[in-house]
Coordinates of C-alpha atoms and ligand atoms in Angstrom, one line a residue:
M1 CA 0.3 0.0 0.2
L2 CA 1.1 3.6 -0.6
S3 CA 2.3 5.1 2.2
H4 CA 4.5 8.1 3.6
P5 CA 6.8 6.9 6.8
L6 CA 6.4 9.1 10.2
A7 CA 8.9 7.3 12.4
P8 CA 10.4 3.9 12.7
G9 CA 7.4 1.5 12.4
A10 CA 5.0 4.6 11.7
E11 CA 3.3 5.6 8.4
L12 CA 0.6 7.7 7.2
C13 CA -1.4 5.7 4.8
P14 CA -4.7 5.6 2.8
L15 CA -7.9 5.1 4.5
E16 CA -10.6 4.0 2.5
P17 CA -14.3 2.7 2.3
W18 CA -13.0 -0.7 1.8
Q19 CA -11.3 -0.7 5.1
A20 CA -14.6 -0.2 7.0
E21 CA -14.8 -2.8 9.3
E22 CA -10.6 -2.4 10.5
F23 CA -12.2 1.2 10.9
A24 CA -14.7 0.6 12.9
A25 CA -13.0 -1.6 15.3
H26 CA -10.3 1.3 15.6
V27 CA -13.6 3.5 16.3
D28 CA -14.3 1.4 19.4
Q29 CA -10.7 1.2 20.4
V30 CA -10.3 4.8 20.8
R31 CA -13.8 6.2 21.4
E32 CA -13.6 6.9 24.8
H33 CA -10.4 9.3 23.8
L34 CA -11.9 10.9 21.6
A35 CA -15.4 11.4 22.6
P36 CA -14.9 15.1 24.2
W37 CA -13.5 16.5 21.2
I38 CA -14.8 14.4 18.0
P39 CA -18.3 14.0 16.9
W40 CA -17.4 11.1 14.6
A41 CA -16.7 9.5 17.8
H42 CA -20.4 8.9 18.8
T43 CA -21.7 8.3 15.4
I44 CA -19.8 5.8 14.0
V45 CA -20.9 2.6 15.8
D46 CA -20.7 -0.3 13.4
A47 CA -19.1 -1.1 10.1
E48 CA -21.8 0.6 8.3
S49 CA -21.4 3.7 10.0
A50 CA -17.6 3.5 9.5
R51 CA -18.0 3.0 5.8
A52 CA -20.5 6.0 5.5
H53 CA -17.9 8.3 6.9
L54 CA -15.0 6.9 5.0
Q55 CA -17.1 6.9 1.5
R56 CA -18.0 10.6 2.4
Y57 CA -14.3 11.5 2.5
A58 CA -13.6 9.1 -0.7
D59 CA -16.4 11.4 -2.1
L60 CA -14.7 14.6 -1.1
Q61 CA -11.4 13.5 -2.1
A62 CA -13.4 13.1 -5.7
R63 CA -14.0 16.2 -5.7
D64 CA -10.9 17.9 -4.5
E65 CA -12.4 19.2 -1.5
G66 CA -11.4 16.8 1.5
R67 CA -9.0 13.7 2.1
L68 CA -8.9 11.3 4.9
Y69 CA -5.6 9.2 5.7
G70 CA -4.7 6.6 8.4
I71 CA -1.8 6.3 10.8
R72 CA -0.1 3.0 11.1
V73 CA 1.9 1.9 13.9
D74 CA 3.5 -1.5 13.4
G75 CA 0.7 -2.4 10.6
K76 CA -2.1 -1.5 13.0
L77 CA -4.6 1.4 12.7
A78 CA -3.3 3.8 15.3
G79 CA -5.0 6.8 14.6
G80 CA -5.5 9.6 11.5
T81 CA -5.2 12.8 9.8
L82 CA -7.7 14.6 7.4
F83 CA -8.0 17.2 5.4
R84 CA -11.4 18.5 7.1
T85 CA -12.1 21.0 4.5
F86 CA -10.1 21.7 1.1
H87 CA -10.8 24.8 -1.0
G88 CA -8.6 25.1 -4.1
Q89 CA -10.3 28.0 -5.7
S90 CA -9.9 30.1 -2.5
G91 CA -6.2 28.3 -1.4
V92 CA -7.6 27.4 2.1
C93 CA -7.5 24.1 3.6
E94 CA -8.2 22.8 7.2
V95 CA -6.5 19.8 8.9
G96 CA -7.5 17.6 11.3
V97 CA -6.1 14.6 13.4
W98 CA -6.6 12.1 16.0
L99 CA -4.5 9.2 17.6
D100 CA -5.2 6.3 19.8
R101 CA -3.8 6.7 23.3
G102 CA -1.5 4.7 22.9
A103 CA 0.3 6.2 19.9
V104 CA 0.3 9.6 21.9
G105 CA 3.5 11.6 22.8
R106 CA 5.9 10.1 19.8
G107 CA 5.3 13.4 17.5
L108 CA 3.6 10.9 15.0
V109 CA 0.7 13.5 14.5
T110 CA 3.2 16.3 14.4
A111 CA 5.2 14.5 11.5
A112 CA 2.1 13.9 9.6
V113 CA 0.4 17.2 9.8
R114 CA 3.8 18.7 8.4
A115 CA 3.9 16.1 5.3
M116 CA 0.3 17.6 4.8
V117 CA 1.1 21.1 5.0
D118 CA 3.9 20.9 2.7
W119 CA 1.9 18.8 0.1
A120 CA -0.8 21.5 0.5
I121 CA 1.3 24.4 0.1
D122 CA 4.1 23.3 -2.2
V123 CA 2.1 20.7 -4.6
R124 CA -1.2 22.3 -4.1
G125 CA -0.6 25.8 -4.1
M126 CA -2.8 26.5 -0.7
T127 CA -2.3 29.8 0.5
R128 CA -3.6 29.0 4.0
V129 CA -3.8 26.0 6.4
E130 CA -6.4 26.1 9.7
W131 CA -5.9 24.4 12.5
R132 CA -8.9 24.7 14.6
A133 CA -9.3 23.5 18.4
D134 CA -11.3 23.9 21.6
P135 CA -8.7 26.1 23.4
S136 CA -9.0 23.8 26.2
N137 CA -7.8 20.8 23.9
T138 CA -4.2 20.9 25.0
R139 CA -2.7 18.5 23.1
S140 CA -3.8 19.6 19.9
V141 CA -3.5 23.3 20.5
A142 CA 0.4 22.0 21.1
V143 CA 0.6 20.4 17.8
A144 CA -0.6 23.5 16.0
E145 CA 2.0 25.6 18.2
R146 CA 4.7 23.2 17.5
L147 CA 4.2 23.5 13.7
G148 CA 4.4 27.5 14.2
F149 CA 0.8 28.3 13.5
T150 CA -0.3 31.5 14.2
F151 CA -3.2 32.0 17.0
E152 CA -6.0 34.1 15.3
G153 CA -9.0 34.1 17.9
V154 CA -12.0 32.0 19.0
L155 CA -15.1 31.2 17.7
R156 CA -17.4 30.7 20.8
Q157 CA -19.6 27.6 21.0
T158 CA -19.7 27.1 17.5
F159 CA -18.5 23.3 17.4
P160 CA -21.3 21.0 18.9
V161 CA -20.2 17.6 20.1
A162 CA -22.4 15.2 21.6
G163 CA -24.9 17.9 23.5
R164 CA -22.3 20.1 24.2
R165 CA -21.1 23.3 22.3
L166 CA -17.3 23.6 22.2
D167 CA -15.4 26.4 21.3
S168 CA -13.2 26.7 18.3
G169 CA -10.1 28.4 18.3
I170 CA -8.4 28.9 15.0
W171 CA -4.7 28.8 14.2
S172 CA -3.1 29.3 11.1
M173 CA -0.1 28.6 8.8
L174 CA 0.4 31.2 5.8
A175 CA 2.5 29.7 2.7
D176 CA 5.0 32.4 3.0
E177 CA 5.7 31.5 6.7
W178 CA 5.8 27.7 5.9
H179 CA 8.4 28.9 3.4
E180 CA 10.2 30.8 5.6
A181 CA 10.4 28.8 8.5
R182 CA 11.3 25.8 6.6
A183 CA 14.2 27.6 4.8
A184 CA 15.6 28.9 8.6
A185 CA 15.1 25.3 9.6
Q186 CA 17.4 24.1 6.9
T187 CA 20.0 26.8 7.1
G188 CA 19.7 26.2 10.9
R189 CA 19.2 29.8 11.8
Ligands
LIG1 C1 -4.5 15.7 19.3 C2 -3.7 14.5 19.3 C3 -3.6 14.2 18.1 C4 -2.2 15.1 20.0 O1 -1.6 14.0 20.0 P1 0.2 13.9 20.3 O2 0.8 12.6 20.6 O3 0.1 15.2 21.5 O4 0.8 14.6 18.8 P2 1.9 14.3 18.3 O5 2.0 12.7 17.6 O6 2.4 15.2 17.6 O7 3.2 13.9 19.4 C5 3.7 15.1 20.5 C6 4.1 14.7 21.3 O8 5.2 14.0 21.5 C7 6.4 14.1 21.8 N1 7.2 13.7 20.8 C8 8.4 12.9 21.1 N2 9.0 12.7 19.9 C9 8.9 13.8 19.1 C10 9.2 14.5 17.6 N3 10.3 13.7 16.9 N4 8.8 15.5 16.9 C11 7.5 16.2 17.7 N5 7.1 15.8 19.2 C12 7.5 14.4 19.6 C13 6.2 15.8 21.9 O9 7.2 16.1 23.0 C14 4.7 15.9 22.6 O10 4.8 14.8 24.1 P3 4.4 16.1 24.9 O11 3.4 16.9 24.6 O12 4.3 15.1 26.0 O13 5.6 16.8 25.0 C15 -4.0 13.5 20.6 O14 -3.9 14.2 21.8 C16 -5.8 13.2 20.4 O15 -5.9 12.0 19.5 N6 -6.7 14.0 21.2 C17 -7.7 13.1 21.1 C18 -8.5 13.7 19.8 C19 -8.5 15.3 19.3 O16 -8.5 16.1 20.5 N7 -8.3 15.5 17.9 C20 -8.0 17.0 17.8 C21 -9.3 17.5 17.6 S1 -9.0 19.6 17.6

């Protein structure tokens, strides 16, 4: 299968409708960990709902409006990343992430998002990559900050998750900033 290496034994891979049964089992495994933050942790409950979710992203990808990837550790699904939105015309996309509790703390998502931002900006010519997270979701916020995203503000109570309404903090990375940061990292400045 096509994949992008993230760390020894860990890779970023396609996640497609034919993998619905495996994805449903993975969601069962991560449900409790994701439940406070991610709506689909409450709605994917079997292979059928898993397939519908994966099919939605396959359809978005076919229209070039979104994408979904899995993160595998030693071959086992351990999380994933997505372009939740992808607007070629405006040059704006939003990245999302999740991990199994057992895969947290190894830099896998930071590495995956770095590769996605490289692709979005270098290959697809995106101008702005967004990161949205409730400001109390400290691990998610830390990923955006570790990658150098800039905090812009908060949309209050905008994101419903299982009967609660989360705030949506917005962080962004602009293409020029990404190029500058990468050049600085390469020259050790
Ligand atoms: C958000 C989430 C994916 C972040 O996971 P994470 O493991 O903290 O993020 P990364 O995979 O980038 O790993 C970073 C951690 O690995 C450590 N690390 C180890 N090697 C590293 C490396 N080479 N590069 C970067 N970080 C590294 C970092 O120090 C950091 O750990 P620390 O915060 O304890 O210091 C995870 O907390 C999660 O799944 N949360 C629930 C779902 C969720 O909230 N999704 C986002 C909704 S907005």
